[in-house]
mmCIF file of C-alpha atoms in Angstrom:
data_model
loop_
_atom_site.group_PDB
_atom_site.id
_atom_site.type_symbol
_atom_site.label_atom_id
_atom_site.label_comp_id
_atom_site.label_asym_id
_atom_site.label_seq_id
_atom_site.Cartn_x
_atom_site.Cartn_y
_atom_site.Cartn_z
ATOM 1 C CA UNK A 235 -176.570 164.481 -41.567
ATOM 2 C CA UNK A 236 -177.881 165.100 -38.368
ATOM 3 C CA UNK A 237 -181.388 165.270 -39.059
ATOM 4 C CA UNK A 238 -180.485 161.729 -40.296
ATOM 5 C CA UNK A 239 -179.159 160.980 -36.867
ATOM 6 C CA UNK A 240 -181.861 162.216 -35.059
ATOM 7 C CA UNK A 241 -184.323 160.305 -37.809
ATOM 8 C CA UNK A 242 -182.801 156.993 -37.089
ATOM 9 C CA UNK A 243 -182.807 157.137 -33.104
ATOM 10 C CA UNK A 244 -186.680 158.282 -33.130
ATOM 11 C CA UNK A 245 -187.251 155.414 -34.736
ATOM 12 C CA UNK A 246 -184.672 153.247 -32.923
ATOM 13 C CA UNK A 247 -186.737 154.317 -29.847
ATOM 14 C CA UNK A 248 -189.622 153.370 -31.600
ATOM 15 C CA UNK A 249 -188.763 150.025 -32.498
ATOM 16 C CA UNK A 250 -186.845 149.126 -28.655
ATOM 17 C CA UNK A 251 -190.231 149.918 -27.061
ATOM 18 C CA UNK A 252 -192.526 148.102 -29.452
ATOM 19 C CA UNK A 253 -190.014 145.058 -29.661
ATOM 20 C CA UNK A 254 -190.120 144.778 -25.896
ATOM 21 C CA UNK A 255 -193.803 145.405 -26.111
ATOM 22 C CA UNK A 256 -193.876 142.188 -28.359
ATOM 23 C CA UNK A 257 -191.649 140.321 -26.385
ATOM 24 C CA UNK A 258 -193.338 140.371 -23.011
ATOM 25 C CA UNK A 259 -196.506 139.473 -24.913
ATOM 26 C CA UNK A 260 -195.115 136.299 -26.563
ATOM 27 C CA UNK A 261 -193.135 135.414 -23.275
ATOM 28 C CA UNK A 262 -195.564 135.780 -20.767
ATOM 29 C CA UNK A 263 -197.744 133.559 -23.569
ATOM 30 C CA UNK A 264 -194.898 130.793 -24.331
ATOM 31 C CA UNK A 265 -195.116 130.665 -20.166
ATOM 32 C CA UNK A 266 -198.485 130.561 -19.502
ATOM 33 C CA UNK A 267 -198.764 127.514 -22.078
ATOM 34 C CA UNK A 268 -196.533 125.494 -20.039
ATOM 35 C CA UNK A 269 -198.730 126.279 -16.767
ATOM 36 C CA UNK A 270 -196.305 129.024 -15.042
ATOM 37 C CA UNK A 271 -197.924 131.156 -12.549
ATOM 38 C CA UNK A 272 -198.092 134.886 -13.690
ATOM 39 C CA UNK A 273 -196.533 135.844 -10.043
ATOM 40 C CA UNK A 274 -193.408 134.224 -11.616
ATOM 41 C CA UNK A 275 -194.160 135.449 -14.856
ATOM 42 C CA UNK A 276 -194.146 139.335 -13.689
ATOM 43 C CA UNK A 277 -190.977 138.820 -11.731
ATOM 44 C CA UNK A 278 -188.994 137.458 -14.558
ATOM 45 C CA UNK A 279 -190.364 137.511 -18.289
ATOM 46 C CA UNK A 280 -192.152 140.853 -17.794
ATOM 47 C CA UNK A 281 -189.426 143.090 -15.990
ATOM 48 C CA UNK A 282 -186.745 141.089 -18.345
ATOM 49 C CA UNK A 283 -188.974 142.227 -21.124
ATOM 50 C CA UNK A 284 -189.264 145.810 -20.333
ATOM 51 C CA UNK A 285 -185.723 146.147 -19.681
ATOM 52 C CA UNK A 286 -184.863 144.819 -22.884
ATOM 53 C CA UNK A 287 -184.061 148.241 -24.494
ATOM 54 C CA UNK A 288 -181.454 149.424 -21.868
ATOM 55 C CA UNK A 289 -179.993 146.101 -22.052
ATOM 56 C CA UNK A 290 -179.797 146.071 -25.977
ATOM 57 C CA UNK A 291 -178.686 149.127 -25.098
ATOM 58 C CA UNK A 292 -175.567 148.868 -23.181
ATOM 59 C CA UNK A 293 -174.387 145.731 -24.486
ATOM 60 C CA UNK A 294 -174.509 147.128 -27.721
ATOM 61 C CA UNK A 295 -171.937 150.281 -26.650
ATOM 62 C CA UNK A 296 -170.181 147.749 -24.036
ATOM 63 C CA UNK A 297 -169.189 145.793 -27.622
ATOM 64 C CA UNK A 298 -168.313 148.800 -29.439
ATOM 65 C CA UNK A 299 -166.124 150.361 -26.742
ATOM 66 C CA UNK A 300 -168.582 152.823 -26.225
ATOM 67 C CA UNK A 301 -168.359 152.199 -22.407
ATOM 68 C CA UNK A 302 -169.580 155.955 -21.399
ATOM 69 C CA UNK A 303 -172.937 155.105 -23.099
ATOM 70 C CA UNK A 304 -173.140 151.605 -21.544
ATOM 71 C CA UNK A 305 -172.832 153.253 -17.956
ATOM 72 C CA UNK A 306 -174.730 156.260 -18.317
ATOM 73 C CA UNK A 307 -178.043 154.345 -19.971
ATOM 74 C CA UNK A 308 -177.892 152.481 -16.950
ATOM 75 C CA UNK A 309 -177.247 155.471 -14.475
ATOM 76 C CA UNK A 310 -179.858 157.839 -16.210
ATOM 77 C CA UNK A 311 -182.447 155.127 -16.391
ATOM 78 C CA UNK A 312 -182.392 154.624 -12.993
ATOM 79 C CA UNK A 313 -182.821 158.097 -12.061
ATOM 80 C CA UNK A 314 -185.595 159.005 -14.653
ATOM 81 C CA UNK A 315 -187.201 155.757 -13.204
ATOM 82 C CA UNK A 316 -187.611 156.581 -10.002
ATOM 83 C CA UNK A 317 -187.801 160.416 -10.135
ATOM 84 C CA UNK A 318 -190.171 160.593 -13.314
ATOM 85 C CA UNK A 319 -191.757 157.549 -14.011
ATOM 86 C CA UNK A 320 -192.387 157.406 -9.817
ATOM 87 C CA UNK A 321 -192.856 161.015 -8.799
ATOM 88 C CA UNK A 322 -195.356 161.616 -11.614
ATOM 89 C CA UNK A 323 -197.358 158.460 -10.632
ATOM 90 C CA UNK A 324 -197.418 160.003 -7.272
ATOM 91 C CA UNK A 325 -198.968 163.397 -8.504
ATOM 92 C CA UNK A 326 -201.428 161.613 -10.693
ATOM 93 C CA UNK A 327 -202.242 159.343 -7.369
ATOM 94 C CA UNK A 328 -200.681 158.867 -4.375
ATOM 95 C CA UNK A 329 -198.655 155.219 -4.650
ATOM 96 C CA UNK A 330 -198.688 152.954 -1.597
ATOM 97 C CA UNK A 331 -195.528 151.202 -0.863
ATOM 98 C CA UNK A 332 -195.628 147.353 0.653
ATOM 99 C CA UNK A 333 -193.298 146.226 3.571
ATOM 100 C CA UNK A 334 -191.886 143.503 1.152
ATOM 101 C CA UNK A 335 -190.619 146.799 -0.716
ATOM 102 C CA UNK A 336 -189.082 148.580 2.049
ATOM 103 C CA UNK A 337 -187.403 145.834 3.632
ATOM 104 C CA UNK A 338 -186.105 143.913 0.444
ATOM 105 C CA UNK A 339 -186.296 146.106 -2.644
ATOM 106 C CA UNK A 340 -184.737 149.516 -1.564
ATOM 107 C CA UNK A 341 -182.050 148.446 0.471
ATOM 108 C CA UNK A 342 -180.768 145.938 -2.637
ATOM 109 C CA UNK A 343 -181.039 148.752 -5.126
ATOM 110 C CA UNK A 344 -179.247 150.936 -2.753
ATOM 111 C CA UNK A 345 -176.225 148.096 -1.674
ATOM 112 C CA UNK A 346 -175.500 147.221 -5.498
ATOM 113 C CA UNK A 347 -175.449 151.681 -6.307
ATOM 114 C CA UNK A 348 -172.974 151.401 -3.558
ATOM 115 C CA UNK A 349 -171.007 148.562 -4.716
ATOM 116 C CA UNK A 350 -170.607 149.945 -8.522
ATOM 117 C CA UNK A 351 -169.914 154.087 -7.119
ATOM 118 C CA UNK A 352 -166.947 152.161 -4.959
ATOM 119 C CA UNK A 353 -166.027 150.251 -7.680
ATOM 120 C CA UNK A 354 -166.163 153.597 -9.680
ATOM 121 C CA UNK A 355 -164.133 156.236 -7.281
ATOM 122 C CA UNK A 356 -162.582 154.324 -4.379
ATOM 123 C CA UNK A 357 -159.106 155.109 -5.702
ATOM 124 C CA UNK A 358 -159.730 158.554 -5.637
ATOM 125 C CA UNK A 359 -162.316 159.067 -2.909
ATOM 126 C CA UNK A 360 -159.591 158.153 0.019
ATOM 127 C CA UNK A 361 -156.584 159.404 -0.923
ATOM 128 C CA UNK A 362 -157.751 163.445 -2.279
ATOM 129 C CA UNK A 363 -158.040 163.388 -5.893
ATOM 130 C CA UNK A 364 -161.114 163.447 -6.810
ATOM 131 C CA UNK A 365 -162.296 166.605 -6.540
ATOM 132 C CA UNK A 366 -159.448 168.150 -8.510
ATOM 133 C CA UNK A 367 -160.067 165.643 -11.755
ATOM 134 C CA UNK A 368 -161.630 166.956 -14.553
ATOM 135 C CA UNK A 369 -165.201 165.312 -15.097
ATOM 136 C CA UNK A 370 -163.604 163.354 -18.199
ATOM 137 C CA UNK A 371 -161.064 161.782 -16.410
ATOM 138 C CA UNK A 372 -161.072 157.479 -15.694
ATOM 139 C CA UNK A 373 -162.141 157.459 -11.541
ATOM 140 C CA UNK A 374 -162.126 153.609 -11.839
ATOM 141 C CA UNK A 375 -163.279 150.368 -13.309
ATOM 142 C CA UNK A 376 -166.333 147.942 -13.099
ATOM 143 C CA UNK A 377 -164.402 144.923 -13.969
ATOM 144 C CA UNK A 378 -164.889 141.644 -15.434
ATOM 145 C CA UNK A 379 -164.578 139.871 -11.915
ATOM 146 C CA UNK A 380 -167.101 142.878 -10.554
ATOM 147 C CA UNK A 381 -169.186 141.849 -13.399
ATOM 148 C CA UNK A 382 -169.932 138.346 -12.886
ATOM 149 C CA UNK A 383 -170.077 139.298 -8.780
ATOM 150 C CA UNK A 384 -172.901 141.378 -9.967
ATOM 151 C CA UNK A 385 -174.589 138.618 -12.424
ATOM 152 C CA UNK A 386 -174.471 136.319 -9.293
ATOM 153 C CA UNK A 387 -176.555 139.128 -6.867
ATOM 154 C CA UNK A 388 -179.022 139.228 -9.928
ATOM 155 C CA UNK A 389 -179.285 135.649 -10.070
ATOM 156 C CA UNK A 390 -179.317 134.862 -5.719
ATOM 157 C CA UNK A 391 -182.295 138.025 -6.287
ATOM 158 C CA UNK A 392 -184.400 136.392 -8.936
ATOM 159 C CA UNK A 393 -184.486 132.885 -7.268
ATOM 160 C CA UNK A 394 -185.395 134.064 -3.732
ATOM 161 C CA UNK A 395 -188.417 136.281 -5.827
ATOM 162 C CA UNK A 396 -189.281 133.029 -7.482
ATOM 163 C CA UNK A 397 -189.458 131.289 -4.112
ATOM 164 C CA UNK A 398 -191.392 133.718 -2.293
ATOM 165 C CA UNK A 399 -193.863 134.173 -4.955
ATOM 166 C CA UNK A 400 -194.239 130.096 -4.531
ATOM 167 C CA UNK A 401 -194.574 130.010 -0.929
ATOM 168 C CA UNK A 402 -197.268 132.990 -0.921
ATOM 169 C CA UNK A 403 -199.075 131.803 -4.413
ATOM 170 C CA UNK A 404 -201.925 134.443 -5.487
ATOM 171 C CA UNK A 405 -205.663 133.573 -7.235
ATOM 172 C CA UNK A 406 -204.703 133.085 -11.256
ATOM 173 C CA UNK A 407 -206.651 134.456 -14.266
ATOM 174 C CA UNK A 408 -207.649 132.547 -16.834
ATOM 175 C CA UNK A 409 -206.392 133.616 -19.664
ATOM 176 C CA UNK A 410 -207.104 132.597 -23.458
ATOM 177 C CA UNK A 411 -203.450 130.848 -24.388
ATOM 178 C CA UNK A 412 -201.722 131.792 -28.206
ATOM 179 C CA UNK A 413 -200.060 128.323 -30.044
ATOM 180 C CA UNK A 414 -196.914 127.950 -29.561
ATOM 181 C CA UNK A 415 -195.882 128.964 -32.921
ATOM 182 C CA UNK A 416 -197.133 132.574 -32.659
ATOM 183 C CA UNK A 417 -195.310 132.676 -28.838
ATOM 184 C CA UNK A 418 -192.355 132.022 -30.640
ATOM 185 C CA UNK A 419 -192.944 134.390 -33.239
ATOM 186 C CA UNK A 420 -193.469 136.578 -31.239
ATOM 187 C CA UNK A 421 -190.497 136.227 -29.070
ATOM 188 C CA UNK A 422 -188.499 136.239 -32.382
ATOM 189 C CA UNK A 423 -189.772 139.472 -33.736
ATOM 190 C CA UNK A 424 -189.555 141.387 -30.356
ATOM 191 C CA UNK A 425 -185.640 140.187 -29.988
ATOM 192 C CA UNK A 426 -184.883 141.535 -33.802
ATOM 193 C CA UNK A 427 -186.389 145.069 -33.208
ATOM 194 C CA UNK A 428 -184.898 145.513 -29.764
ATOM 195 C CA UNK A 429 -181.476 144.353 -30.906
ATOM 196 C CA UNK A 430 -181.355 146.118 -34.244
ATOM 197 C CA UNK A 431 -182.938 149.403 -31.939
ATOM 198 C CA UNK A 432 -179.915 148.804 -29.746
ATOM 199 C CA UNK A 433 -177.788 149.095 -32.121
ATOM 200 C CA UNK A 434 -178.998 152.087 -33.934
ATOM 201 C CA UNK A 435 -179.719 154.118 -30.749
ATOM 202 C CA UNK A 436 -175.703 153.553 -29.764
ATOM 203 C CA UNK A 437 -174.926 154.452 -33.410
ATOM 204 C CA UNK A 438 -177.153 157.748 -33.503
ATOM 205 C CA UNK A 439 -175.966 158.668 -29.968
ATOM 206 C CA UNK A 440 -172.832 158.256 -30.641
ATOM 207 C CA UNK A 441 -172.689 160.496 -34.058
ATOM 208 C CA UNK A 442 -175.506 163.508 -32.296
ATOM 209 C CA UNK A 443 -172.994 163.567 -29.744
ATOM 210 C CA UNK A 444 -169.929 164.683 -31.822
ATOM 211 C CA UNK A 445 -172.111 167.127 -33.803
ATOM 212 C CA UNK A 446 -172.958 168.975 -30.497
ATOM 213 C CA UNK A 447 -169.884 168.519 -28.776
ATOM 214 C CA UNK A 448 -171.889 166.668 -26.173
ATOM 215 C CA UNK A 449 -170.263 163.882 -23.931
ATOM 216 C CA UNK A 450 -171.106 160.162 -24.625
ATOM 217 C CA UNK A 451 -171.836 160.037 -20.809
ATOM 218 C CA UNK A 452 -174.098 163.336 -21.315
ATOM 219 C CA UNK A 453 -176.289 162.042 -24.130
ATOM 220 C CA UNK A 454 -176.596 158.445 -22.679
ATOM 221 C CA UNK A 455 -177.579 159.853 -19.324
ATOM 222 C CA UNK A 456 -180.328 162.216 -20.852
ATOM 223 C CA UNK A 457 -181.718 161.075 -24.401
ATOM 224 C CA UNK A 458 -180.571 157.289 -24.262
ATOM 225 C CA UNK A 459 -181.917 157.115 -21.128
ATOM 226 C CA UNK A 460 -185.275 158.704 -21.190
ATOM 227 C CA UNK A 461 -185.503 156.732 -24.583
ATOM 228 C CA UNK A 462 -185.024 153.371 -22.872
ATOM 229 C CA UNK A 463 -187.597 154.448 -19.880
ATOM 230 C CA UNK A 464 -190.401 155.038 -22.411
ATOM 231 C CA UNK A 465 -192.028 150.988 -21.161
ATOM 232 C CA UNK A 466 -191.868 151.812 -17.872
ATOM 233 C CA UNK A 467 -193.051 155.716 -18.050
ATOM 234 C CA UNK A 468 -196.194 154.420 -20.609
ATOM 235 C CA UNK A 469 -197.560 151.397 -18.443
ATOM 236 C CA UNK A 470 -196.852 153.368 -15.341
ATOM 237 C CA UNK A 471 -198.637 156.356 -16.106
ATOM 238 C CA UNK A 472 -201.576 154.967 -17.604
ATOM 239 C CA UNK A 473 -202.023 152.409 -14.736
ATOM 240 C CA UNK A 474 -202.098 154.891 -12.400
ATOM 241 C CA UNK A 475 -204.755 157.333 -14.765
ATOM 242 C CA UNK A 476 -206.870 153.736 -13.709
ATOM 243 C CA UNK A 477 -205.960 154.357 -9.989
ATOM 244 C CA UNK A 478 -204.339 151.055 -10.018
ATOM 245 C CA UNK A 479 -200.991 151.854 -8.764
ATOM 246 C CA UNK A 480 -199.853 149.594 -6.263
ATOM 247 C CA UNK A 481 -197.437 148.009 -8.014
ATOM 248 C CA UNK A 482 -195.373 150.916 -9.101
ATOM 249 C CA UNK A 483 -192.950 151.129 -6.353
ATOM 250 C CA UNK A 484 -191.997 147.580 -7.153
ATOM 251 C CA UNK A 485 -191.675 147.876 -10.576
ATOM 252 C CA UNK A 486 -189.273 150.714 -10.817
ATOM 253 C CA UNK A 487 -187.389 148.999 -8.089
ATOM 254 C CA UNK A 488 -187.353 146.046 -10.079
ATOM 255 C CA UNK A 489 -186.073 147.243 -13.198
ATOM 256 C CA UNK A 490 -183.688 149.733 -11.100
ATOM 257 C CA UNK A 491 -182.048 146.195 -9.642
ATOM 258 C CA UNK A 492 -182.206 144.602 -12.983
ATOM 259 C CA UNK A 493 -180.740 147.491 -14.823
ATOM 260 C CA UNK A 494 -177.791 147.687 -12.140
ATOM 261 C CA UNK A 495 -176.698 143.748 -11.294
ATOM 262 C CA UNK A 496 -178.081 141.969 -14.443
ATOM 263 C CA UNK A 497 -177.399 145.066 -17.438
ATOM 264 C CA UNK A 498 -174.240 146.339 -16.492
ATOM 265 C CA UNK A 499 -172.665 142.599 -15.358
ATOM 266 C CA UNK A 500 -173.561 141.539 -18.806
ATOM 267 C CA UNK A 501 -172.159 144.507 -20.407
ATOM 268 C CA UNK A 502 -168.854 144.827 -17.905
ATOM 269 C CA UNK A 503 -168.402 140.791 -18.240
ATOM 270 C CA UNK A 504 -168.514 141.676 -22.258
ATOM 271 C CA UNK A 505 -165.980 144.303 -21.990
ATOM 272 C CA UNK A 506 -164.532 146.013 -18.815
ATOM 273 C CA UNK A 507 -166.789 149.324 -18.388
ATOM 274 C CA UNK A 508 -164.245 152.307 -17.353
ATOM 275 C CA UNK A 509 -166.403 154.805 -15.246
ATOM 276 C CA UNK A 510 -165.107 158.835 -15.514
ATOM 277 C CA UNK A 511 -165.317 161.357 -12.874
ATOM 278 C CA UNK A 512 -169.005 162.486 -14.595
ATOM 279 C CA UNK A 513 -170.097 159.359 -13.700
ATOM 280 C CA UNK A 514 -169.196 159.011 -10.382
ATOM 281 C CA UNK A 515 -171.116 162.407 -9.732
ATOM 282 C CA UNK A 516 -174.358 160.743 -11.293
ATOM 283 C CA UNK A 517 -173.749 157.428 -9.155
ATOM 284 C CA UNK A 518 -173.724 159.803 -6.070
ATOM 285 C CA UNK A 519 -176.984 160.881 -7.180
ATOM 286 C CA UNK A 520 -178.923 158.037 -8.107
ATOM 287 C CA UNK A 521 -177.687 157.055 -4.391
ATOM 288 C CA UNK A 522 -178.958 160.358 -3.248
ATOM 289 C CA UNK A 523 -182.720 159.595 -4.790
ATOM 290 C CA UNK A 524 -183.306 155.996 -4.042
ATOM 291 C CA UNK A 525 -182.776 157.059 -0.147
ATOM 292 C CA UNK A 526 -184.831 159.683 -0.461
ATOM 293 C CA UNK A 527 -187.661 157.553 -2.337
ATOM 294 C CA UNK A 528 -186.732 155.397 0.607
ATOM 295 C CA UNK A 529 -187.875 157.845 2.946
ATOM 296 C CA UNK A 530 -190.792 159.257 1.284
ATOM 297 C CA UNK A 531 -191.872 155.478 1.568
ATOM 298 C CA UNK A 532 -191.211 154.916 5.027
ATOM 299 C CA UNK A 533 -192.981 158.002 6.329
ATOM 300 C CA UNK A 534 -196.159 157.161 5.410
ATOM 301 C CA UNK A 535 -196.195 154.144 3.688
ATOM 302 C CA UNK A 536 -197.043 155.859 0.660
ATOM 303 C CA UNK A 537 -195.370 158.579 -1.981
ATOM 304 C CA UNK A 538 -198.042 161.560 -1.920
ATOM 305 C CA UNK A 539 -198.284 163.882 -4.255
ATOM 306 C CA UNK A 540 -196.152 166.710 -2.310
ATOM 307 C CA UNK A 541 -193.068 163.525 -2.288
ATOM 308 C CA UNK A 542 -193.890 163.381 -6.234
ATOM 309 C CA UNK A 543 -193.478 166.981 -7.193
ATOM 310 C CA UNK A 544 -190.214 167.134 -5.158
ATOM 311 C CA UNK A 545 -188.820 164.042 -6.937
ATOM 312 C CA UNK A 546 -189.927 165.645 -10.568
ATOM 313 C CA UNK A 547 -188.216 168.716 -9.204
ATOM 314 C CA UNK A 548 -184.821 166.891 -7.812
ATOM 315 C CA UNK A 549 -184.862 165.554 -12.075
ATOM 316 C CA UNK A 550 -184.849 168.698 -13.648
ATOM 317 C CA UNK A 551 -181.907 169.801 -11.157
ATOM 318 C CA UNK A 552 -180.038 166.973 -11.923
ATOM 319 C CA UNK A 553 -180.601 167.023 -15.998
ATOM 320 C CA UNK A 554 -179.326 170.888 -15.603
ATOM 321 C CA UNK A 555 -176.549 169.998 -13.562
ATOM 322 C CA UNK A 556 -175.402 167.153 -15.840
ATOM 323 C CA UNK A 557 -175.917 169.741 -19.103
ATOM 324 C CA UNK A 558 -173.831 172.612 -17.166
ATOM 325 C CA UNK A 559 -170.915 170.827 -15.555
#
């Protein structure tokens, strides 16, 4: 039986990255047929796209209760995105780091970490608890209210994106449009295999986790997540094998932001997502990373490789702490 398990969420993993693969394809096609500029494109169709499997994801375990999963896929993806998919683009070639990035990007990924870890532990933070709990134990709430809140910062963040890339427009490429039929095929056919991939990855999970004794949180913040990341680790890596790597800073921050206003305030406005003590200590260090990426980008204006190797490093600790606590 668990071979089975295992069986179905390879190929659940299989069929979330080549659905979003698909999707993006037939988006950024269905947009480029109605004249919108691939600046706006990027910003929206493309980082939707590739977050399509942690949102499939979550909102599949935020409608079968399985809030630990919901959470954790978006905790764990967050931290494999910018330790692994970001440090190892930095040891393949060192990634340069725009102001637009430093002054916008990072300090919005780090305000909504903070918003959901206080939504997560305040009533136990300030009055003594919290240390004492075991890591199962509820530490708080995201809420429906904190839910929409967080659906609203996505939405404020995407319009000012859309805005800016107006007002600073960049030279277009000509590229050879697809009919509309096949854009909407396409769009179709990515949507089924990323939900159905969803939903089988949150089944799988769910069932590999009882086998081993292993923690829904545990197994969404390791496997589901890493599973999920797969878009962003492929195009990352190979873009920067090309040396073309400028972009990488902004697209992990991107799909960090997306994964943490737009994922979990569809899957907490869905069904309330109750965050354990486990959590809370994950939270802490997905704070604990982005300001360190933060710094490694301020110093220099660039992540070297020395930055990279420390962030690959800082990921292992974690994913041994998280097994061994």
């Amino acid at each position: 039986m668990i071979f089975l398990n295992l069986l179905i969420l390879l190929l659940a993993f299989v069929a979330l990255v080549k659905g979003a693969d698909i999707f993006v394809d037939g988006s950024s096609a269905l947009a480029r047929l109605f004249k919108i500029p691939s600046i706006v494109i990027g910003l929206t169709v493309v980082a939707f796209g590739t977050s399509m499997p942690e949102l499939a994801v979550s909102t599949s375990a935020a409608i079968a209760g399985a809030n630990e999963i919901a959470l954790s896929n978006v905790v764990g993806s967050n931290i494999f995105n910018l330790l692994v998919v970001l440090g190892l683009c930095a040891v393949i070639h060192p990634v340069p780091v725009e102001n637009g990035i430093l002054k916008r990007d990072f300090p919005i990924s780090i305000f909504s970490t903070i918003l959901v870890l206080l939504a997560g532990s305040a009533s136990f933070l300030f009055n003594g608890k919290f240390l004492t709990l075991p890591m199962n134990a509820d530490s708080g709430l995201v809420s429906r209210w904190l839910g929409i809140i967080l659906l609203l910062l996505f939405v404020t963040y995407i319009v000012y994106l859309v805005f800016d890339a107006k007002a600073h427009p960049t030279e277009e490429n000509e590229e050879k449009s697809l009919p509309l039929w096949k854009c909407l095929l396409m769009i179709a056919l990515g949507l089924i295999l990323i939900i159905a991939g969803g939903k089988a990855v949150v089944y799988s999970a769910q069932n590999i986790a009882r086998f081993f004794g292993m923690s829904e949180t545990l197994i969404g913040l390791t496997i589901v997540a890493i599973g999920t990341s797969l878009p962003e680790l492929v195009t990352s890596i190979v873009a920067a094998r090309k040396g073309e790597v400028s972009l990488a800073v902004g697209n992990v921050l991107g799909s960090n932001i997306f994964n943490l206003l737009f994922i979990l305030g569809v899957s907490a406005a869905i069904n309330p997502v109750c965050i354990n003590v486990a959590s809370v200590y994950d939270m802490g260090i997905l704070l604990f990373v982005t300001v360190m990426a933060w710094i490694f980008s301020i110093t220099k204006k660039q992540i070297g490789r020395l930055e990279g190797s420390i962030m690959i490093f800082c990921y292992a600790a974690s994913t041994i702490f998280a097994i061994i606590r």
